[in-house]
Every structure is written in structure tokens, then in C-alpha cells.
PDB file of C-alpha atoms and ligand atoms in Angstrom:
ATOM      1  CA  MET L   1      20.006  55.431  70.717  1.00  0.00           C
ATOM      2  CA  LYS L   2      16.394  56.372  70.146  1.00  0.00           C
ATOM      3  CA  LYS L   3      16.061  57.448  73.779  1.00  0.00           C
ATOM      4  CA  ARG L   4      19.297  59.425  73.966  1.00  0.00           C
ATOM      5  CA  LYS L   5      18.978  63.157  73.753  1.00  0.00           C
ATOM      6  CA  SER L   6      20.768  66.190  75.092  1.00  0.00           C
ATOM      7  CA  VAL L   7      19.360  66.732  78.563  1.00  0.00           C
ATOM      8  CA  ARG L   8      19.731  70.253  79.931  1.00  0.00           C
ATOM      9  CA  ASN L   9      17.103  70.093  82.693  1.00  0.00           C
ATOM     10  CA  TYR L  10      18.274  68.039  85.636  1.00  0.00           C
ATOM     11  CA  LYS L  11      16.749  67.139  88.989  1.00  0.00           C
ATOM     12  CA  ARG L  12      18.903  69.212  91.297  1.00  0.00           C
ATOM     13  CA  GLY L  13      20.382  67.378  94.254  1.00  0.00           C
ATOM     14  CA  VAL L  14      19.477  63.892  92.963  1.00  0.00           C
ATOM     15  CA  LYS L  15      22.627  61.817  92.851  1.00  0.00           C
ATOM     16  CA  ILE L  16      23.545  59.080  90.417  1.00  0.00           C
ATOM     17  CA  GLU L  17      23.964  55.891  92.441  1.00  0.00           C
ATOM     18  CA  ASP L  18      27.542  54.609  92.804  1.00  0.00           C
ATOM     19  CA  GLU L  19      26.808  51.295  91.093  1.00  0.00           C
ATOM     20  CA  LYS L  20      25.321  53.106  88.074  1.00  0.00           C
ATOM     21  CA  LEU L  21      28.276  55.474  87.904  1.00  0.00           C
ATOM     22  CA  LEU L  22      30.567  52.471  87.986  1.00  0.00           C
ATOM     23  CA  LYS L  23      28.710  50.914  85.037  1.00  0.00           C
ATOM     24  CA  ILE L  24      29.042  54.163  83.097  1.00  0.00           C
ATOM     25  CA  LEU L  25      32.776  54.347  83.808  1.00  0.00           C
ATOM     26  CA  ASP L  26      33.219  50.678  82.988  1.00  0.00           C
ATOM     27  CA  SER L  27      31.698  51.257  79.561  1.00  0.00           C
ATOM     28  CA  ALA L  28      34.427  53.863  78.904  1.00  0.00           C
ATOM     29  CA  ARG L  29      36.966  51.265  79.966  1.00  0.00           C
ATOM     30  CA  MET L  30      35.642  48.822  77.369  1.00  0.00           C
ATOM     31  CA  SER L  31      35.984  51.282  74.476  1.00  0.00           C
ATOM     32  CA  PRO L  32      38.157  50.514  71.506  1.00  0.00           C
ATOM     33  CA  SER L  33      41.163  52.780  70.964  1.00  0.00           C
ATOM     34  CA  SER L  34      43.997  53.138  68.481  1.00  0.00           C
ATOM     35  CA  CYS L  35      46.541  50.355  69.234  1.00  0.00           C
ATOM     36  CA  ASN L  36      44.620  49.840  72.490  1.00  0.00           C
ATOM     37  CA  THR L  37      46.402  52.893  73.905  1.00  0.00           C
ATOM     38  CA  GLN L  38      43.373  53.827  76.081  1.00  0.00           C
ATOM     39  CA  PRO L  39      44.476  57.468  76.205  1.00  0.00           C
ATOM     40  CA  TRP L  40      41.567  58.747  78.318  1.00  0.00           C
ATOM     41  CA  HIS L  41      41.673  60.346  81.708  1.00  0.00           C
ATOM     42  CA  ILE L  42      38.324  61.207  83.246  1.00  0.00           C
ATOM     43  CA  VAL L  43      37.831  63.910  85.871  1.00  0.00           C
ATOM     44  CA  LEU L  44      34.565  63.576  87.809  1.00  0.00           C
ATOM     45  CA  VAL L  45      33.313  66.915  89.086  1.00  0.00           C
ATOM     46  CA  ARG L  46      30.582  67.016  91.730  1.00  0.00           C
ATOM     47  CA  ASP L  47      31.829  69.929  93.773  1.00  0.00           C
ATOM     48  CA  GLU L  48      29.206  72.725  93.476  1.00  0.00           C
ATOM     49  CA  LYS L  49      31.756  75.526  93.258  1.00  0.00           C
ATOM     50  CA  ILE L  50      33.834  73.811  90.562  1.00  0.00           C
ATOM     51  CA  LYS L  51      30.663  72.914  88.578  1.00  0.00           C
ATOM     52  CA  GLU L  52      29.729  76.582  88.629  1.00  0.00           C
ATOM     53  CA  GLU L  53      33.204  77.605  87.481  1.00  0.00           C
ATOM     54  CA  LEU L  54      33.073  75.041  84.660  1.00  0.00           C
ATOM     55  CA  SER L  55      29.713  76.408  83.527  1.00  0.00           C
ATOM     56  CA  LYS L  56      31.396  79.809  83.273  1.00  0.00           C
ATOM     57  CA  CYS L  57      34.111  78.446  80.973  1.00  0.00           C
ATOM     58  CA  ALA L  58      31.863  78.827  77.909  1.00  0.00           C
ATOM     59  CA  LEU L  59      33.556  80.596  75.016  1.00  0.00           C
ATOM     60  CA  LYS L  60      33.458  84.381  74.627  1.00  0.00           C
ATOM     61  CA  GLY L  61      31.988  84.865  78.076  1.00  0.00           C
ATOM     62  CA  THR L  62      28.598  83.491  76.995  1.00  0.00           C
ATOM     63  CA  ARG L  63      26.402  81.781  79.576  1.00  0.00           C
ATOM     64  CA  ILE L  64      24.736  79.291  77.224  1.00  0.00           C
ATOM     65  CA  ASN L  65      25.868  76.398  79.405  1.00  0.00           C
ATOM     66  CA  LYS L  66      24.913  77.830  82.774  1.00  0.00           C
ATOM     67  CA  TRP L  67      22.433  74.976  83.310  1.00  0.00           C
ATOM     68  CA  MET L  68      25.443  72.659  83.739  1.00  0.00           C
ATOM     69  CA  VAL L  69      25.380  73.382  87.478  1.00  0.00           C
ATOM     70  CA  ASP L  70      22.092  71.484  87.811  1.00  0.00           C
ATOM     71  CA  ALA L  71      23.639  68.201  86.654  1.00  0.00           C
ATOM     72  CA  ASP L  72      24.768  65.864  89.412  1.00  0.00           C
ATOM     73  CA  LEU L  73      28.029  65.244  87.628  1.00  0.00           C
ATOM     74  CA  ILE L  74      30.253  66.907  85.081  1.00  0.00           C
ATOM     75  CA  VAL L  75      32.672  64.545  83.410  1.00  0.00           C
ATOM     76  CA  VAL L  76      35.734  66.211  81.953  1.00  0.00           C
ATOM     77  CA  LEU L  77      37.112  63.969  79.239  1.00  0.00           C
ATOM     78  CA  CYS L  78      40.848  64.394  78.939  1.00  0.00           C
ATOM     79  CA  GLY L  79      43.240  62.836  76.474  1.00  0.00           C
ATOM     80  CA  LYS L  80      46.733  61.756  77.290  1.00  0.00           C
ATOM     81  CA  PRO L  81      48.429  61.110  73.948  1.00  0.00           C
ATOM     82  CA  HIS L  82      50.719  58.079  73.937  1.00  0.00           C
ATOM     83  CA  PRO L  83      54.292  59.435  73.881  1.00  0.00           C
ATOM     84  CA  ILE L  84      55.320  57.268  70.925  1.00  0.00           C
ATOM     85  CA  LEU L  85      52.209  56.064  69.109  1.00  0.00           C
ATOM     86  CA  HIS L  86      50.089  59.227  69.207  1.00  0.00           C
ATOM     87  CA  ARG L  87      52.946  61.731  69.117  1.00  0.00           C
ATOM     88  CA  GLY L  88      54.516  59.809  66.235  1.00  0.00           C
ATOM     89  CA  ALA L  89      51.208  59.639  64.432  1.00  0.00           C
ATOM     90  CA  LYS L  90      50.766  63.381  64.916  1.00  0.00           C
ATOM     91  CA  LEU L  91      53.877  63.975  62.824  1.00  0.00           C
ATOM     92  CA  LEU L  92      52.063  62.110  60.058  1.00  0.00           C
ATOM     93  CA  ASP L  93      48.896  64.104  60.746  1.00  0.00           C
ATOM     94  CA  ARG L  94      47.092  61.015  62.036  1.00  0.00           C
ATOM     95  CA  ASP L  95      46.803  61.369  65.781  1.00  0.00           C
ATOM     96  CA  CYS L  96      43.684  59.459  66.807  1.00  0.00           C
ATOM     97  CA  HIS L  97      43.828  60.100  70.536  1.00  0.00           C
ATOM     98  CA  LYS L  98      40.931  62.571  70.617  1.00  0.00           C
ATOM     99  CA  LEU L  99      38.857  60.173  68.559  1.00  0.00           C
ATOM    100  CA  ASP L 100      39.637  57.413  71.093  1.00  0.00           C
ATOM    101  CA  VAL L 101      38.498  59.619  73.956  1.00  0.00           C
ATOM    102  CA  ALA L 102      35.327  60.659  72.131  1.00  0.00           C
ATOM    103  CA  ILE L 103      34.361  57.031  71.501  1.00  0.00           C
ATOM    104  CA  ALA L 104      34.757  56.351  75.234  1.00  0.00           C
ATOM    105  CA  GLY L 105      32.545  59.381  75.915  1.00  0.00           C
ATOM    106  CA  GLU L 106      29.762  58.119  73.684  1.00  0.00           C
ATOM    107  CA  HIS L 107      29.968  54.695  75.323  1.00  0.00           C
ATOM    108  CA  MET L 108      29.316  56.475  78.621  1.00  0.00           C
ATOM    109  CA  VAL L 109      26.421  58.460  77.178  1.00  0.00           C
ATOM    110  CA  LEU L 110      24.687  55.395  75.748  1.00  0.00           C
ATOM    111  CA  THR L 111      25.193  53.389  78.941  1.00  0.00           C
ATOM    112  CA  ALA L 112      23.767  56.260  80.976  1.00  0.00           C
ATOM    113  CA  THR L 113      20.730  56.425  78.668  1.00  0.00           C
ATOM    114  CA  GLU L 114      20.111  52.720  79.204  1.00  0.00           C
ATOM    115  CA  LEU L 115      20.146  53.403  82.963  1.00  0.00           C
ATOM    116  CA  GLY L 116      17.671  56.297  82.674  1.00  0.00           C
ATOM    117  CA  ILE L 117      20.355  58.918  83.249  1.00  0.00           C
ATOM    118  CA  GLY L 118      20.429  62.000  81.059  1.00  0.00           C
ATOM    119  CA  SER L 119      23.547  63.537  79.566  1.00  0.00           C
ATOM    120  CA  CYS L 120      24.755  66.312  77.307  1.00  0.00           C
ATOM    121  CA  TRP L 121      28.029  66.753  75.470  1.00  0.00           C
ATOM    122  CA  ILE L 122      29.654  70.110  76.095  1.00  0.00           C
ATOM    123  CA  GLY L 123      32.011  71.409  73.441  1.00  0.00           C
ATOM    124  CA  TRP L 124      31.510  75.155  73.732  1.00  0.00           C
ATOM    125  CA  PHE L 125      34.186  75.958  76.301  1.00  0.00           C
ATOM    126  CA  SER L 126      37.605  77.507  76.611  1.00  0.00           C
ATOM    127  CA  GLU L 127      40.115  74.685  76.961  1.00  0.00           C
ATOM    128  CA  LYS L 128      42.545  77.143  78.513  1.00  0.00           C
ATOM    129  CA  LYS L 129      40.122  78.068  81.302  1.00  0.00           C
ATOM    130  CA  VAL L 130      39.175  74.438  82.069  1.00  0.00           C
ATOM    131  CA  ARG L 131      42.832  73.448  82.087  1.00  0.00           C
ATOM    132  CA  LYS L 132      43.670  76.137  84.615  1.00  0.00           C
ATOM    133  CA  LEU L 133      40.678  75.413  86.847  1.00  0.00           C
ATOM    134  CA  LEU L 134      41.345  71.664  87.124  1.00  0.00           C
ATOM    135  CA  ASN L 135      45.167  71.691  87.125  1.00  0.00           C
ATOM    136  CA  ILE L 136      45.357  69.774  83.861  1.00  0.00           C
ATOM    137  CA  PRO L 137      48.977  69.429  82.728  1.00  0.00           C
ATOM    138  CA  SER L 138      50.126  70.793  79.367  1.00  0.00           C
ATOM    139  CA  ASN L 139      50.732  67.326  77.843  1.00  0.00           C
ATOM    140  CA  VAL L 140      47.056  66.428  78.384  1.00  0.00           C
ATOM    141  CA  THR L 141      44.243  67.645  76.108  1.00  0.00           C
ATOM    142  CA  VAL L 142      40.723  68.548  77.198  1.00  0.00           C
ATOM    143  CA  VAL L 143      38.614  66.730  74.618  1.00  0.00           C
ATOM    144  CA  SER L 144      35.124  67.480  75.887  1.00  0.00           C
ATOM    145  CA  MET L 145      32.889  67.699  78.894  1.00  0.00           C
ATOM    146  CA  ILE L 146      29.682  65.715  79.429  1.00  0.00           C
ATOM    147  CA  THR L 147      27.005  66.447  82.023  1.00  0.00           C
ATOM    148  CA  PHE L 148      25.171  63.538  83.666  1.00  0.00           C
ATOM    149  CA  GLY L 149      22.146  63.417  85.949  1.00  0.00           C
ATOM    150  CA  TYR L 150      18.525  62.417  86.321  1.00  0.00           C
ATOM    151  CA  PRO L 151      16.338  64.426  83.946  1.00  0.00           C
ATOM    152  CA  GLU L 152      13.474  66.678  84.987  1.00  0.00           C
ATOM    153  CA  GLU L 153       9.943  65.791  83.778  1.00  0.00           C
ATOM    154  CA  GLU L 154      10.257  67.927  80.633  1.00  0.00           C
ATOM    155  CA  ASP L 155      13.439  66.141  79.580  1.00  0.00           C
ATOM    156  CA  LEU L 156      12.625  62.491  80.302  1.00  0.00           C
ATOM    157  CA  LEU L 157      14.336  59.908  78.112  1.00  0.00           C
ATOM    158  CA  GLU L 158      11.650  58.623  75.799  1.00  0.00           C
ATOM    159  CA  GLU L 159      11.972  57.164  72.328  1.00  0.00           C
ATOM    160  CA  ARG L 160      12.051  59.929  69.757  1.00  0.00           C
ATOM    161  CA  ASP L 161      11.032  59.951  66.119  1.00  0.00           C
ATOM    162  CA  PHE L 162      14.197  60.960  64.269  1.00  0.00           C
ATOM    163  CA  SER L 163      12.581  61.352  60.847  1.00  0.00           C
ATOM    164  CA  LEU L 164      12.352  65.113  61.276  1.00  0.00           C
ATOM    165  CA  LEU L 165      15.325  65.524  63.617  1.00  0.00           C
ATOM    166  CA  ARG L 166      18.051  64.243  61.300  1.00  0.00           C
ATOM    167  CA  ARG L 167      19.087  64.281  57.654  1.00  0.00           C
ATOM    168  CA  LYS L 168      18.051  61.362  55.477  1.00  0.00           C
ATOM    169  CA  ILE L 169      20.572  58.540  54.970  1.00  0.00           C
ATOM    170  CA  GLU L 170      20.647  59.205  51.209  1.00  0.00           C
ATOM    171  CA  GLU L 171      21.862  62.730  51.939  1.00  0.00           C
ATOM    172  CA  PHE L 172      25.086  61.669  53.628  1.00  0.00           C
ATOM    173  CA  VAL L 173      26.023  58.329  52.093  1.00  0.00           C
ATOM    174  CA  SER L 174      27.721  57.919  48.728  1.00  0.00           C
ATOM    175  CA  ILE L 175      29.011  54.907  46.815  1.00  0.00           C
ATOM    176  CA  ASN L 176      32.659  54.277  45.949  1.00  0.00           C
ATOM    177  CA  TYR L 177      33.490  57.962  45.488  1.00  0.00           C
ATOM    178  CA  TYR L 178      32.797  60.949  47.667  1.00  0.00           C
ATOM    179  CA  ASN L 179      29.399  62.407  46.911  1.00  0.00           C
ATOM    180  CA  ASN L 180      28.658  59.778  44.253  1.00  0.00           C
ATOM    181  CA  LYS L 181      24.912  59.603  44.752  1.00  0.00           C
ATOM    182  CA  GLY L 182      22.507  56.834  44.044  1.00  0.00           C
ATOM    183  CA  VAL L 183      22.113  55.138  47.420  1.00  0.00           C
ATOM    184  CA  LYS L 184      18.671  53.629  47.685  1.00  0.00           C
ATOM    185  CA  PHE L 185      17.187  51.589  50.509  1.00  0.00           C
TER     186      PHE L 185
HETATM  187  C1  LIG Q   1      30.764  67.503  70.498  1.00  0.00           C
HETATM  188  C2  LIG Q   1      29.460  68.124  70.953  1.00  0.00           C
HETATM  189  C3  LIG Q   1      29.477  69.359  71.602  1.00  0.00           C
HETATM  190  C4  LIG Q   1      28.288  69.910  72.101  1.00  0.00           C
HETATM  191  N1  LIG Q   1      28.342  71.080  72.826  1.00  0.00           N
HETATM  192  C5  LIG Q   1      27.232  71.546  73.418  1.00  0.00           C
HETATM  193  C6  LIG Q   1      27.295  72.668  74.297  1.00  0.00           C
HETATM  194  O1  LIG Q   1      28.353  73.244  74.551  1.00  0.00           O
HETATM  195  N2  LIG Q   1      26.119  73.093  74.861  1.00  0.00           N
HETATM  196  C7  LIG Q   1      24.924  72.475  74.636  1.00  0.00           C
HETATM  197  O2  LIG Q   1      23.909  72.895  75.223  1.00  0.00           O
HETATM  198  N3  LIG Q   1      24.831  71.400  73.800  1.00  0.00           N
HETATM  199  C8  LIG Q   1      25.950  70.915  73.211  1.00  0.00           C
HETATM  200  N4  LIG Q   1      25.883  69.802  72.403  1.00  0.00           N
HETATM  201  C9  LIG Q   1      24.594  69.133  72.165  1.00  0.00           C
HETATM  202  C10 LIG Q   1      24.080  69.338  70.734  1.00  0.00           C
HETATM  203  O3  LIG Q   1      23.553  70.642  70.648  1.00  0.00           O
HETATM  204  C11 LIG Q   1      23.016  68.266  70.441  1.00  0.00           C
HETATM  205  O4  LIG Q   1      23.626  66.996  70.453  1.00  0.00           O
HETATM  206  C12 LIG Q   1      22.344  68.441  69.080  1.00  0.00           C
HETATM  207  O5  LIG Q   1      21.646  69.663  69.009  1.00  0.00           O
HETATM  208  C13 LIG Q   1      21.374  67.309  68.763  1.00  0.00           C
HETATM  209  O6  LIG Q   1      20.384  67.210  69.782  1.00  0.00           O
HETATM  210  P1  LIG Q   1      20.186  65.863  70.617  1.00  0.00           P
HETATM  211  O7  LIG Q   1      21.526  65.535  71.278  1.00  0.00           O
HETATM  212  O8  LIG Q   1      19.138  66.179  71.653  1.00  0.00           O
HETATM  213  O9  LIG Q   1      19.775  64.775  69.690  1.00  0.00           O
HETATM  214  C14 LIG Q   1      27.059  69.251  71.880  1.00  0.00           C
HETATM  215  C15 LIG Q   1      27.049  68.007  71.203  1.00  0.00           C
HETATM  216  C16 LIG Q   1      28.226  67.449  70.769  1.00  0.00           C
HETATM  217  C17 LIG Q   1      28.193  66.086  70.108  1.00  0.00           C
END
């Protein structure tokens, strides 16, 4: 976790080895999910043209994610809600399927980090555009994308000091009631 960071500079043309990719995918497989529904579907994109099109799917026509093309792999994390469990839960405003898929995504990210492979979550995109580009059916959600690849020198995975990068624990933990302060460690 200390080594993980959002990598946006990738070694172009350097492929992730098959056995490492398999480990990353296997870690998604091992994720917990609501009622063990395992509602993920993962699209692996390595095709240069499709990677470029995905990088152009950023919202409002921005090009903030144009570096995505440099990653060896773009994983498109889709969610296939369970027809009874998730759909039923949605009626009660408690559909966990996107949460399930996101947990699987973070499993992949942490496994990749352990293997020296960089990654970055991509949330700033038009779901409509991605859906059209990849022929994703209407009953399937596009939860997120994640880029994977070997990092360039300037983005190597080294332990970071999070003391300045993140809020203090006391700032986001409360006791018994929301915002009831007084947590001390
Ligand atoms: C759900 C999610 C969506 C994100 N979307 C983008 C994105 O579209 N483009 C991007 O460059 N970074 C994106 N990020 C990366 C965040 O900017 C990054 O995690 C945050 O600034 C903290 O930096 P770190 O990951 O290096 O610790 C996203 C992260 C998450 C978790």
C-alpha cells in the first residue's frame, strides 16, 4: 500500500508478462462480493486503436487522460448486477454490485503493485461512450477503468511517506456517532 500510487508515465511497448497478468486477474477472482455474486466482468484492452479511443472518452471532451495510451493494458471493469439479489436490493436502495466490482479492482491494483506494475484508476469518462465503443450491453454497468503497465523512471513504485499526502486519522474517524470527535492514538 505504501508503494502504490497513480502511475501515468508508462514504458511504451513493454508488455506485462502473461503469468503476472494471470496473478492480477486471479486476485480479482478472490475478491469478496455481496452474497458471493461475483458480479464483475473484465474487458482487457491492448489494441492500440481502442486504447486511443478509450483515452478520448474523458468527460466534456477533455484530454486529461490522454496518457492512457502509453499503458500496456486498459482494464475496463464492468458490473453485471445479479438479476434477483442486486436488482432486488436496488429497489431497497442497497445495490452493492458496484462496490463488489470496485473491491475486485483494488485487489488487482495492489497485486500489480506487489509485482512492480504500475496502475491508475480512471473515473473521469463518459460511460455512454465507453459502452458504445466496447459493445457493452445495457444491463451491464461500466464501473471504472484501470490502466496497468511498467512505470517509467519518474514514476517508479517506491515507498512513499503519506504523512503529507493524506488527512490524519483523527480527521476522519469518530466514535459511536458520526463526527463525534475524540479519537486519540
Ligand atoms: C475512482 C477513482 C477515479 C480516478 N480517476 C482518475 C482519472 O480519471 N484520471 C487520473 O489521472 N487519475 C484518476 N484517479 C487517480 C487519483 O487522482 C489519485 O488516486 C489521487 O490523486 C491520489 O493519488 P495516488 O493514487 O497517487 O495516491 C482516480 C482515482 C480513483 C480512486
